[in-house]
Tab-separated table of C-alpha atoms in Angstrom:
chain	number	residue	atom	x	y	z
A	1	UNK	CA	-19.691	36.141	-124.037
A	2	UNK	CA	-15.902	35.835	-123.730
A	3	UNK	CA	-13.897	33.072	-123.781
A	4	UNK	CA	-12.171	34.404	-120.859
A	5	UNK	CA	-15.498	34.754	-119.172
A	6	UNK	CA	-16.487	31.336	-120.341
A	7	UNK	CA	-13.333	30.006	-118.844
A	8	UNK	CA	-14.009	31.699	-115.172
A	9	UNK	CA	-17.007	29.811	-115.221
A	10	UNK	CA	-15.912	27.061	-115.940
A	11	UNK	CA	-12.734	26.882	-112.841
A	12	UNK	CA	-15.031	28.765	-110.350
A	13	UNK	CA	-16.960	25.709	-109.200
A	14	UNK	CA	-13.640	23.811	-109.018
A	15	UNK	CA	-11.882	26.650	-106.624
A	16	UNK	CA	-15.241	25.741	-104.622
A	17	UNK	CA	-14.947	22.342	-104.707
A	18	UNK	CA	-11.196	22.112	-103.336
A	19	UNK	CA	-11.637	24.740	-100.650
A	20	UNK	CA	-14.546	22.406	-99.070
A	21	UNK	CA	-12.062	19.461	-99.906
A	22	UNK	CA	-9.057	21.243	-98.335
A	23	UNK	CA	-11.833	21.825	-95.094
A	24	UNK	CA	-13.168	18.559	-94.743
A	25	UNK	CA	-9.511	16.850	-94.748
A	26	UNK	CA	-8.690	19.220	-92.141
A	27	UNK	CA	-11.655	18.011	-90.134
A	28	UNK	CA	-10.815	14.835	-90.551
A	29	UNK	CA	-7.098	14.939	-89.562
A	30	UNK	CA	-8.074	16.844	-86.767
A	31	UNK	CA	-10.641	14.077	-85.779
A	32	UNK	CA	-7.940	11.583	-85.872
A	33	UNK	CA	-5.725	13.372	-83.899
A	34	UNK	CA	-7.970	14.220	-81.456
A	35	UNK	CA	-9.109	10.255	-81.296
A	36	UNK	CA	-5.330	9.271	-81.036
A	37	UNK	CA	-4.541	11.601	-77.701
A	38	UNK	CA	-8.132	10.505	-75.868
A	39	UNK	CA	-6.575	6.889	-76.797
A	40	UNK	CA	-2.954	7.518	-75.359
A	41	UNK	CA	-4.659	8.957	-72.541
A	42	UNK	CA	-6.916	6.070	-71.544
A	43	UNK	CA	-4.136	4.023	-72.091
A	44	UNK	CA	-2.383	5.829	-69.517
A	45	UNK	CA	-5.212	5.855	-67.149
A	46	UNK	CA	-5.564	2.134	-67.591
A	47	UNK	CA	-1.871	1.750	-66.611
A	48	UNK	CA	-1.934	3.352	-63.673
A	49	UNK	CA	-5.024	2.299	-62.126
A	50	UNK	CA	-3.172	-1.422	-63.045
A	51	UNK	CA	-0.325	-0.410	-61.197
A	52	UNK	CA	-2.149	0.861	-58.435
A	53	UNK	CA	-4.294	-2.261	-58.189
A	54	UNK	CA	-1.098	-4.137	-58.443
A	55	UNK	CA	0.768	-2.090	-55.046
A	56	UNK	CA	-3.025	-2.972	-53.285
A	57	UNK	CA	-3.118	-6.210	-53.926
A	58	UNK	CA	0.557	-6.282	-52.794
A	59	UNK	CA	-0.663	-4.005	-49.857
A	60	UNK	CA	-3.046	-6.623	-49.080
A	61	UNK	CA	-0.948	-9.903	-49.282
A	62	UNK	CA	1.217	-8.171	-47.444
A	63	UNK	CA	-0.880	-7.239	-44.147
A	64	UNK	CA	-2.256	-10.737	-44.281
A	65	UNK	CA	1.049	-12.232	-44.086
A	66	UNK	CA	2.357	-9.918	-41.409
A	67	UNK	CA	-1.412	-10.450	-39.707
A	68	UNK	CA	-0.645	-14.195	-39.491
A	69	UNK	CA	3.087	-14.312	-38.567
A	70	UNK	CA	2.045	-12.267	-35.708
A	71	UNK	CA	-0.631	-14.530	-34.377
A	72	UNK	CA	2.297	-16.783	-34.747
A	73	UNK	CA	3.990	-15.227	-32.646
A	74	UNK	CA	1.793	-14.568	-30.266
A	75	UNK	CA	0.698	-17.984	-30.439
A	76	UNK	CA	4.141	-19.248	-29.693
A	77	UNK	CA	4.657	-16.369	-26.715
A	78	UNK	CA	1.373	-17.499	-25.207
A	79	UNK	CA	2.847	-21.534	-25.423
A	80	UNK	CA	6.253	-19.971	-23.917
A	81	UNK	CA	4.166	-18.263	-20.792
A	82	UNK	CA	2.129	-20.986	-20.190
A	83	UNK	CA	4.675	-23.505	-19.785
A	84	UNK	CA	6.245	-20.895	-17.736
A	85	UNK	CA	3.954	-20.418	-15.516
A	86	UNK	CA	3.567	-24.562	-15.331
A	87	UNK	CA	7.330	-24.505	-14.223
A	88	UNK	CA	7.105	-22.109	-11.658
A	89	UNK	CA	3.884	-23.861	-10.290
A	90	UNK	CA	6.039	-27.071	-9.865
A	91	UNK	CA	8.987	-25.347	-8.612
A	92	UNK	CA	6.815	-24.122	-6.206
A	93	UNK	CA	4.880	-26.966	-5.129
A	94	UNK	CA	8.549	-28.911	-5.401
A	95	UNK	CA	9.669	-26.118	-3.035
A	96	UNK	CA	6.837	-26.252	-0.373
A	97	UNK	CA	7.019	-30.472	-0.761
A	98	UNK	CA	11.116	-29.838	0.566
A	99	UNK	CA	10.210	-27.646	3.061
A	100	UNK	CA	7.326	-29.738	4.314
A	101	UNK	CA	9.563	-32.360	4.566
A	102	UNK	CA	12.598	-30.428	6.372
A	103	UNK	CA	10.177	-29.485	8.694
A	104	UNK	CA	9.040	-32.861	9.798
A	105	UNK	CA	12.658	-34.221	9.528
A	106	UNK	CA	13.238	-31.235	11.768
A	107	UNK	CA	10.681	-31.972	14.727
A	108	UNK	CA	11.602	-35.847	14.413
A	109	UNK	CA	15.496	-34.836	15.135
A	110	UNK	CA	14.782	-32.720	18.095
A	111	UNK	CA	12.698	-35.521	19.226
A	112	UNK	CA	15.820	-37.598	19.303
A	113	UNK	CA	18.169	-35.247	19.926
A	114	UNK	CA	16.515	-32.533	23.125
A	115	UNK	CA	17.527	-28.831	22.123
A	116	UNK	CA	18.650	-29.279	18.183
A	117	UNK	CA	18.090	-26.237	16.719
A	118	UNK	CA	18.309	-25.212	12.622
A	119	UNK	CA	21.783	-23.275	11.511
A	120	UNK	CA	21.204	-20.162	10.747
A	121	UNK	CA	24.365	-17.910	9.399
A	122	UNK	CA	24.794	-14.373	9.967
A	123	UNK	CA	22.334	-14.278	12.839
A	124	UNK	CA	22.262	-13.579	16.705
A	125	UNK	CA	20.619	-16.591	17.971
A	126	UNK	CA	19.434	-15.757	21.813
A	127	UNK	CA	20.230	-18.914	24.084
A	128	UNK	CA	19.776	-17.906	27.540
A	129	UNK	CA	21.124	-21.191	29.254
A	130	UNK	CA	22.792	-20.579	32.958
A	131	UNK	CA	25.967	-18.311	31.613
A	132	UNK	CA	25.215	-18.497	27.932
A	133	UNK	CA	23.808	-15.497	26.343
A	134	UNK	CA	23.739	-15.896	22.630
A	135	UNK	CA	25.191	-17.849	19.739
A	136	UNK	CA	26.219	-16.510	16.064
A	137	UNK	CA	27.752	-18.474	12.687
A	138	UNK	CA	29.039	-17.342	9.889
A	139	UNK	CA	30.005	-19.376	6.921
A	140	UNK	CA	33.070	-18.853	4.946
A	141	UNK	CA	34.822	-20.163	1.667
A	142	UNK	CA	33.549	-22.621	-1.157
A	143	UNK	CA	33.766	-26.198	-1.347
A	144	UNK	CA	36.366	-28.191	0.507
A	145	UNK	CA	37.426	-25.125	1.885
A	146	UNK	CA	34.193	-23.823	3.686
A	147	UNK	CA	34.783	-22.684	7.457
A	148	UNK	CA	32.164	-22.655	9.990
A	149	UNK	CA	33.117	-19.709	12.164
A	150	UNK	CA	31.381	-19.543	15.787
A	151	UNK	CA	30.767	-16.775	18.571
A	152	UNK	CA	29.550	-17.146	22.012
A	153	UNK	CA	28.942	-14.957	24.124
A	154	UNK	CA	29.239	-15.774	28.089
A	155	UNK	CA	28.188	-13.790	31.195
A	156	UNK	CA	28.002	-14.302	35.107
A	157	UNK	CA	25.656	-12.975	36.773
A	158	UNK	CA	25.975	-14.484	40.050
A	159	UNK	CA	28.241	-14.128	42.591
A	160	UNK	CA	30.152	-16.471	42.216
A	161	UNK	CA	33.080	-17.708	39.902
A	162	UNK	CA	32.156	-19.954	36.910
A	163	UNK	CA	34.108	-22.445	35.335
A	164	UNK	CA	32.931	-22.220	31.641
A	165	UNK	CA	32.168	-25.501	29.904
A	166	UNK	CA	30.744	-25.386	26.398
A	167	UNK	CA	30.473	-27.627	24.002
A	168	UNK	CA	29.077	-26.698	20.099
A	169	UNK	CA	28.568	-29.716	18.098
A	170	UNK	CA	26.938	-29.721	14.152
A	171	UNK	CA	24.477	-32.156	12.857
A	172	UNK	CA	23.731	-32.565	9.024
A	173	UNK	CA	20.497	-33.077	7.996
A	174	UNK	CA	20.156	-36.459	8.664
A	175	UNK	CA	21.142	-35.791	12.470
A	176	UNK	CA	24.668	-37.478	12.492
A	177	UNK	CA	26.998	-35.525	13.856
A	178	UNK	CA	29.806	-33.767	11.805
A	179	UNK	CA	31.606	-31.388	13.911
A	180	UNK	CA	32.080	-30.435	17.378
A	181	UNK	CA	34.282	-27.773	19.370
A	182	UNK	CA	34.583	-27.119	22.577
A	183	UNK	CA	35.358	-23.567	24.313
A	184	UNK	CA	38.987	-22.856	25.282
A	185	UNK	CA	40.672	-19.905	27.220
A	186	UNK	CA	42.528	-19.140	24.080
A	187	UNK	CA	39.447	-18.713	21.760
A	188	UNK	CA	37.955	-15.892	24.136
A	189	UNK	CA	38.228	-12.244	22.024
A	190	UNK	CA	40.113	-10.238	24.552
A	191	UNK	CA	43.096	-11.887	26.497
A	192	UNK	CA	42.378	-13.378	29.543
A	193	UNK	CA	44.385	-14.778	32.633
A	194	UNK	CA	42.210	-16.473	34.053
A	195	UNK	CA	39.337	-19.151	32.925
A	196	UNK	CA	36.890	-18.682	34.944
A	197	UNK	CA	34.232	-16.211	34.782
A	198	UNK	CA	34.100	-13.851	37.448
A	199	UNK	CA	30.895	-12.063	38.788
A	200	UNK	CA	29.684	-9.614	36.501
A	201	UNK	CA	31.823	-10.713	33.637
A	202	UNK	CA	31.084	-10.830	30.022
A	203	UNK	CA	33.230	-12.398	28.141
A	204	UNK	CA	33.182	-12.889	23.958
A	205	UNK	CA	34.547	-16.237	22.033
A	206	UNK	CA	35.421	-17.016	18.623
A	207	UNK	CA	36.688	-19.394	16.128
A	208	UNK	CA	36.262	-22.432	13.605
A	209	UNK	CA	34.719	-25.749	13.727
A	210	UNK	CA	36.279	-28.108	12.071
A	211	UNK	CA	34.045	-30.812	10.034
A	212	UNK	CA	35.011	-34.537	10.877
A	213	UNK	CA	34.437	-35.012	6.498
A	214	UNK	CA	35.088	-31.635	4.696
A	215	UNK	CA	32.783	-32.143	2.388
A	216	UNK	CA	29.970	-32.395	5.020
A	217	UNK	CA	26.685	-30.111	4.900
A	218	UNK	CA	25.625	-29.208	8.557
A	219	UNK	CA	21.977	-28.475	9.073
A	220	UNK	CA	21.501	-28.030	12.842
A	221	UNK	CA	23.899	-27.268	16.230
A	222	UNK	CA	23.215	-28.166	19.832
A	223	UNK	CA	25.106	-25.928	22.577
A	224	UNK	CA	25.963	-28.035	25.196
A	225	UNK	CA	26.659	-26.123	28.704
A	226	UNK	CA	27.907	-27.599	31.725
C-alpha cells in the first residue's frame, strides 16, 4: 500500500465527519430561526388581542356611562313633566276656583243691581228693551289710555215718535260704578235733524265712555232705557 493511499484513508472519514457537521449546524440554525419567527409572531398575536381587549373594555365603560347619563336624563325629564303636569293641575284648579268665584260674585251683583250683565268686547249683545235693539263694545289702547268704545242700536216700531233716552253705565267687578254715558243726538252714526225717532226708524250710535278713575277695570254694564 501507498502512502498516498494510506493518506486517503486516513482524511476520508474526516470529509464525512464535517459534511454531517456542516448538516446538523444547518439544522440547527434553521431550528432557531424558525423558533424566533413563531415567537415574533405570538408576540404579535398577543399584542393585538391586548389591544383589542383594551378598545372592548373601553367599548364597554363607555356604553355603561352613556347607559347611565341617559337614565339621567330621563330621570330628570320625567321630574321636569311631572312637576309640569302638577302646575298645570293647579293652574287649572286656580282657574276654575276664579271662575267659580266670578260667577257667584256675578249672580250676587245682579241681585243688587236688576239687569247687570258681564262685558263682553267685540260682541253683538241682543237687548230687546222697548226701542233698544242691541248693544256692542270694543276696547281700545293700553293702560291709562284704554277707551271703552260703545254702539247702540235704536229702532221704532210703533207709530209713534220716540224720544230716545239711554243711559250706559260700567260697573267693575266689585259692582261700583266707574263710568256712565248717556245717548246724545250728536253721537248717532248718520246726521240727524231731529232727536226723536220716527216710526219705522233705525237709527245707529257710537262713541266713548269715559272712566270716572282711568285706571279702572269694568266688569259689567247696565243699559238703562227710558
Amino acid at each position: 500500500m501507498t502512502g498516498d493511499q494510506t493518506l486517503q484513508r486516513q482524511t476520508a472519514p474526516d470529509d464525512n465527519w464535517s459534511t454531517e457537521g456542516g448538516t446538523s449546524q444547518t439544522r440547527r440554525y434553521s431550528s432557531r430561526g424558525r423558533h424566533s419567527r413563531s415567537a415574533k409572531k405570538i408576540f404579535k398575536q398577543r399584542i393585538i388581542i391586548l389591544l383589542l381587549s383594551i378598545a372592548l373594555i373601553v367599548a364597554v365603560f363607555g356604553w355603561i356611562f352613556a347607559s347611565l347619563n341617559l337614565a339621567s336624563v330621563k330621570e330628570e325629564y320625567l321630574k321636569y313633566q311631572a312637576e309640569n303636569q302638577r302646575e298645570l293641575a293647579d293652574q287649572k284648579a286656580y282657574e276654575n276656583e276664579i271662575a267659580l268665584l266670578r260667577s257667584d260674585n256675578e249672580q250676587l251683583l245682579k241681585g243688587i243691581i236688576p239687569g247687570l250683565q258681564p262685558l263682553e268686547f267685540d260682541a253683538n249683545i241682543a237687548i230687546e228693551d222697548q226701542y233698544l235693539r242691541n248693544i256692542g263694545f270694543t276696547l281700545t289702547g293700553i293702560g291709562d289710555e284704554k277707551n271703552y268704545e260703545y254702539r247702540v242700536v235704536l229702532q221704532n216700531n210703533g207709530y209713534n215718535v220716540v224720544t230716545p233716552a239711554v243711559k250706559l253705565i260700567l260697573f267693575n267687578d266689585r259692582g261700583i260704578q266707574v263710568g256712565s254715558r248717556r245717548l246724545a243726538k250728536t253721537d248717532a252714526t248718520t246726521e240727524t235733524e231731529f232727536r226723536n225717532l220716527q216710526p219705522n226708524e233705525t237709527r245707529s250710535y257710537t262713541g266713548n265712555i269715559e272712566l270716572n278713575v282711568p285706571s279702572a277695570e269694568p266688569r259689567y254694564f247696565l243699559v238703562i232705557v227710558e
